[in-house]
PDB file of C-alpha atoms in Angstrom:
ATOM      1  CA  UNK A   1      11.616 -67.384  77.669  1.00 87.00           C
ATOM      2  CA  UNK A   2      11.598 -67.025  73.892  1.00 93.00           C
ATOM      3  CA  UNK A   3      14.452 -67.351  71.874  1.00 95.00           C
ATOM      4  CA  UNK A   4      14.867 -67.100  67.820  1.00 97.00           C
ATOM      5  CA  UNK A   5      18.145 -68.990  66.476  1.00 95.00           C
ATOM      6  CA  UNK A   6      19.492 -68.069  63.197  1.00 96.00           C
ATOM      7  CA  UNK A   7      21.486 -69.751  60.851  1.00 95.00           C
ATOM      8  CA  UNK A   8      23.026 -69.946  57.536  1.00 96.00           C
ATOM      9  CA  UNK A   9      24.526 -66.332  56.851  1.00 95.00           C
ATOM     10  CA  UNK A  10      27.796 -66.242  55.255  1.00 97.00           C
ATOM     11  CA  UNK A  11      30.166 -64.764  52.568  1.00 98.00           C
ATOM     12  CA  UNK A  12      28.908 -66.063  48.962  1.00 98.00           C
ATOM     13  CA  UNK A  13      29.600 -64.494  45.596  1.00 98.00           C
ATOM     14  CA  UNK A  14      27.487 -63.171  43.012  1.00 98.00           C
ATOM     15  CA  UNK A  15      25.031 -65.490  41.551  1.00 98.00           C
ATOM     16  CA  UNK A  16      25.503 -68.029  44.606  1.00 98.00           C
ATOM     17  CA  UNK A  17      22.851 -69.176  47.184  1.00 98.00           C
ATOM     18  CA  UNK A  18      22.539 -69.057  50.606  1.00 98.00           C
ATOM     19  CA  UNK A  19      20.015 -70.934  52.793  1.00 98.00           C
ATOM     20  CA  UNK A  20      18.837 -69.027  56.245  1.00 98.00           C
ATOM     21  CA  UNK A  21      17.037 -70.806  59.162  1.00 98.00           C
ATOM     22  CA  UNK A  22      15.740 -69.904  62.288  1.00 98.00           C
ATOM     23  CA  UNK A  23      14.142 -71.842  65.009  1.00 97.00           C
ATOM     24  CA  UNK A  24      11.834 -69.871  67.399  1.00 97.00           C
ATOM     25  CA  UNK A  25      11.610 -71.969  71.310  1.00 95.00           C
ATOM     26  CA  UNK A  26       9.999 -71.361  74.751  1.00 94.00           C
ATOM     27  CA  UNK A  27       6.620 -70.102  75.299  1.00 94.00           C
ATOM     28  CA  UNK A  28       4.915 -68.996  71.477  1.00 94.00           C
ATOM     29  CA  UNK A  29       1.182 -69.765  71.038  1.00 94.00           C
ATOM     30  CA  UNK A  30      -0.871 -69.022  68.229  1.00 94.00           C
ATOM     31  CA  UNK A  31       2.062 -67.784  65.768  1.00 95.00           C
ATOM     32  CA  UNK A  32       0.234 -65.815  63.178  1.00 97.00           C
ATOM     33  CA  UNK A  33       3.510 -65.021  61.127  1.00 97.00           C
ATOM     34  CA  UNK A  34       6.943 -66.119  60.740  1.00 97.00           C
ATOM     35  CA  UNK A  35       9.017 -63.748  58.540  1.00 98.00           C
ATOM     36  CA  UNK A  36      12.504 -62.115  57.635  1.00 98.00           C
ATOM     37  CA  UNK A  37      13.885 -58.894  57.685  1.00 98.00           C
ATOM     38  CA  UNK A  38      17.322 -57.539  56.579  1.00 98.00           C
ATOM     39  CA  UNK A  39      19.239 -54.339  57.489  1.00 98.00           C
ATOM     40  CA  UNK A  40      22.310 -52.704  55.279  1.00 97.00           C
ATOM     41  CA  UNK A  41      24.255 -50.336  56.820  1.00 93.00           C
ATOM     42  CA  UNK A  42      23.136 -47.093  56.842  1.00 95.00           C
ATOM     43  CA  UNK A  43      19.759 -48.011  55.949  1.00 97.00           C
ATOM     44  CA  UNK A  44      16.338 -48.896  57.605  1.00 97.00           C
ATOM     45  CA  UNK A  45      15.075 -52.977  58.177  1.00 98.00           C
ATOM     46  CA  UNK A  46      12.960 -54.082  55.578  1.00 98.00           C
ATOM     47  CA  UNK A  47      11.126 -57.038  55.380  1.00 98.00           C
ATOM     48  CA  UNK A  48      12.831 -59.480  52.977  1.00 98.00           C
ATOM     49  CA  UNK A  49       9.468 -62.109  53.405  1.00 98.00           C
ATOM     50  CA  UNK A  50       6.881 -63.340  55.418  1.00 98.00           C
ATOM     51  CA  UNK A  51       5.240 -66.476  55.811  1.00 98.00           C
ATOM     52  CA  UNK A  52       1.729 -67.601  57.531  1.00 96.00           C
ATOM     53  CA  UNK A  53       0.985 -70.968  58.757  1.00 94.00           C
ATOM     54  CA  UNK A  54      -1.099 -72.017  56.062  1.00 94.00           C
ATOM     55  CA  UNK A  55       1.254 -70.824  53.608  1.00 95.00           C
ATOM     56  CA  UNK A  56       0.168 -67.521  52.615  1.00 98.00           C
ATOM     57  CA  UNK A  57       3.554 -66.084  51.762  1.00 98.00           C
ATOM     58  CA  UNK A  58       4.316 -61.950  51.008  1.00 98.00           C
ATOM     59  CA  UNK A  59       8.047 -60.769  49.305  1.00 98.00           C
ATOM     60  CA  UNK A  60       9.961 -57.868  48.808  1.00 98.00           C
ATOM     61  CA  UNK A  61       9.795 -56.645  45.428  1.00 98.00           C
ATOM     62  CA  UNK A  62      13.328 -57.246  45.298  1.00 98.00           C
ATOM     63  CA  UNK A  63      14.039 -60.731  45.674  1.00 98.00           C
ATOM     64  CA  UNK A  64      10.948 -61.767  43.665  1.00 98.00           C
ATOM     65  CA  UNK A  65      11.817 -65.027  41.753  1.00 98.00           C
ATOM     66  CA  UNK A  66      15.017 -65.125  43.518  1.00 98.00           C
ATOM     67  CA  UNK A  67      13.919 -65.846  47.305  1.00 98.00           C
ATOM     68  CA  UNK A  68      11.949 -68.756  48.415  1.00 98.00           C
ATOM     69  CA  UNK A  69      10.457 -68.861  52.494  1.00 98.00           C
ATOM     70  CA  UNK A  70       9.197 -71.763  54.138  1.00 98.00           C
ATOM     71  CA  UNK A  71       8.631 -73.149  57.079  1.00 97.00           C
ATOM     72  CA  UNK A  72       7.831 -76.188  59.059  1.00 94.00           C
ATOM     73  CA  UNK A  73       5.202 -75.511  61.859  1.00 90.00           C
ATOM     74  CA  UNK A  74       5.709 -78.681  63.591  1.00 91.00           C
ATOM     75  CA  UNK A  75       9.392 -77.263  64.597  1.00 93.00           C
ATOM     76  CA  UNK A  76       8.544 -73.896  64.428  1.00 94.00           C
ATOM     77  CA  UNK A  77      11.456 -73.293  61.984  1.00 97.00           C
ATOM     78  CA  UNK A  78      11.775 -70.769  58.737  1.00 98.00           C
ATOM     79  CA  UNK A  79      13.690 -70.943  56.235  1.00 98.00           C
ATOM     80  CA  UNK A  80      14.897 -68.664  53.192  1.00 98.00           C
ATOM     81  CA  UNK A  81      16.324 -69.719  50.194  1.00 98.00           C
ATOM     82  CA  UNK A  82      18.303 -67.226  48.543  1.00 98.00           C
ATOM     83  CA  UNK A  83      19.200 -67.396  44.769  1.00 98.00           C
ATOM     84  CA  UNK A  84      20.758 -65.624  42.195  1.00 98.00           C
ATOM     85  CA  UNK A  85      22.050 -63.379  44.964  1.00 98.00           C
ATOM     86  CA  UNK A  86      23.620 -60.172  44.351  1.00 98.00           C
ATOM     87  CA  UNK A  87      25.830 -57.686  46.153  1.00 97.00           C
ATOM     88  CA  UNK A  88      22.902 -55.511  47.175  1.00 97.00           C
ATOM     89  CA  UNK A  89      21.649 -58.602  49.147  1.00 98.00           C
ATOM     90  CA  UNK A  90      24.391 -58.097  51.984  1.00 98.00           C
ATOM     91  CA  UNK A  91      22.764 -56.915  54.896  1.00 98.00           C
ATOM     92  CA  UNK A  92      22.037 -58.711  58.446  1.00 98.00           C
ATOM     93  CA  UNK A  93      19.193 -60.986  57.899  1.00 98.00           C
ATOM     94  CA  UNK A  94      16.508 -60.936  60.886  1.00 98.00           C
ATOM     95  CA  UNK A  95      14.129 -63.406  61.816  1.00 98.00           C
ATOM     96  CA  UNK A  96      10.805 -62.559  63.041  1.00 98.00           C
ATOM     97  CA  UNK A  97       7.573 -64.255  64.364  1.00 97.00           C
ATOM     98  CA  UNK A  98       4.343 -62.585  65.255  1.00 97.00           C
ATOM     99  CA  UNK A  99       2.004 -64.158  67.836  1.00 96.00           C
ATOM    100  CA  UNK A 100      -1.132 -64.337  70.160  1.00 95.00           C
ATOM    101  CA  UNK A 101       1.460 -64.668  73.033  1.00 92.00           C
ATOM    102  CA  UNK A 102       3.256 -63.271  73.278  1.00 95.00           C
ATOM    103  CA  UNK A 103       2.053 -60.278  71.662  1.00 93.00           C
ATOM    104  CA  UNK A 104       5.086 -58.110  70.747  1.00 95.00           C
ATOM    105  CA  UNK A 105       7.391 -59.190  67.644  1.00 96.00           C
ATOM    106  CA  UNK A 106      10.139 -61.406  68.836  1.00 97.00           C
ATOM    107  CA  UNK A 107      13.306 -60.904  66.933  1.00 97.00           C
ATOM    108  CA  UNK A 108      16.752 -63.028  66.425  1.00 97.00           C
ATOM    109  CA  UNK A 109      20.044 -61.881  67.017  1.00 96.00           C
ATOM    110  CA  UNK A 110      20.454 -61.267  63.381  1.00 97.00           C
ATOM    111  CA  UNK A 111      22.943 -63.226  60.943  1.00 97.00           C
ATOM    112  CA  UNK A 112      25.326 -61.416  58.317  1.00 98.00           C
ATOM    113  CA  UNK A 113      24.896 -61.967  54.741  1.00 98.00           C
ATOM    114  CA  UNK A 114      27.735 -60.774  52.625  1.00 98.00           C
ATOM    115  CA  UNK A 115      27.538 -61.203  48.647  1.00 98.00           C
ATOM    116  CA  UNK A 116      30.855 -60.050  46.968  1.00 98.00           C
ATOM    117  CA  UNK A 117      30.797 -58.782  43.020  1.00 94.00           C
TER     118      UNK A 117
END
């Protein structure tokens, strides 16, 4: 069974920083991807940043300069720095991972990120 464990969401104000990480278990081969999506309310999921394993990265336009991903393969973890953060950063952050197997995106629960003006 695979299972995708987020941490890190919280209340922060303007300007502040948050740090996100999720650790993906059970049975993933061959990850191709491992990446982060957010959702505000009322509006579609986007993908905040992806990440492959040799390092290729890929970010929203929007947090350009202010969002850093990583990851360590080893542990199967990614993370997400988030700087400078504003108030149209609060969403519910998703973590995803794309692999051989199995084939369909897996998905965390979700965590809330809430930046206050």
């Amino acid at each position: 069974q695979v299972r995708l464990v987020e941490s890190g969401g919280g209340l922060v104000q303007a300007d502040g920083s948050l740090r996100l990480s999720c650790v993906a278990s059970g049975s993933i081969v061959g990850i191709r991807s491992m990446g982060w999506y957010r959702q505000a309310p009322g509006k579609q999921r986007e993908l905040v940043a992806d990440i492959t394993p040799s390092g290729v990265t890929n970010y929203a336009g929007s947090v350009k300069g202010r969002f850093t991903i990583s990851t360590d393969n080893a542990k199967k973890t990614v993370y997400l720095q988030m700087n400078s953060l504003k108030p149209e950063d609060t969403a519910v952050y998703y973590c995803n991972v794309r692999a051989f197997v199995p084939l369909e995106p897996m998905w965390g629960q979700g965590t809330q990120v809430t930046v206050s003006s």
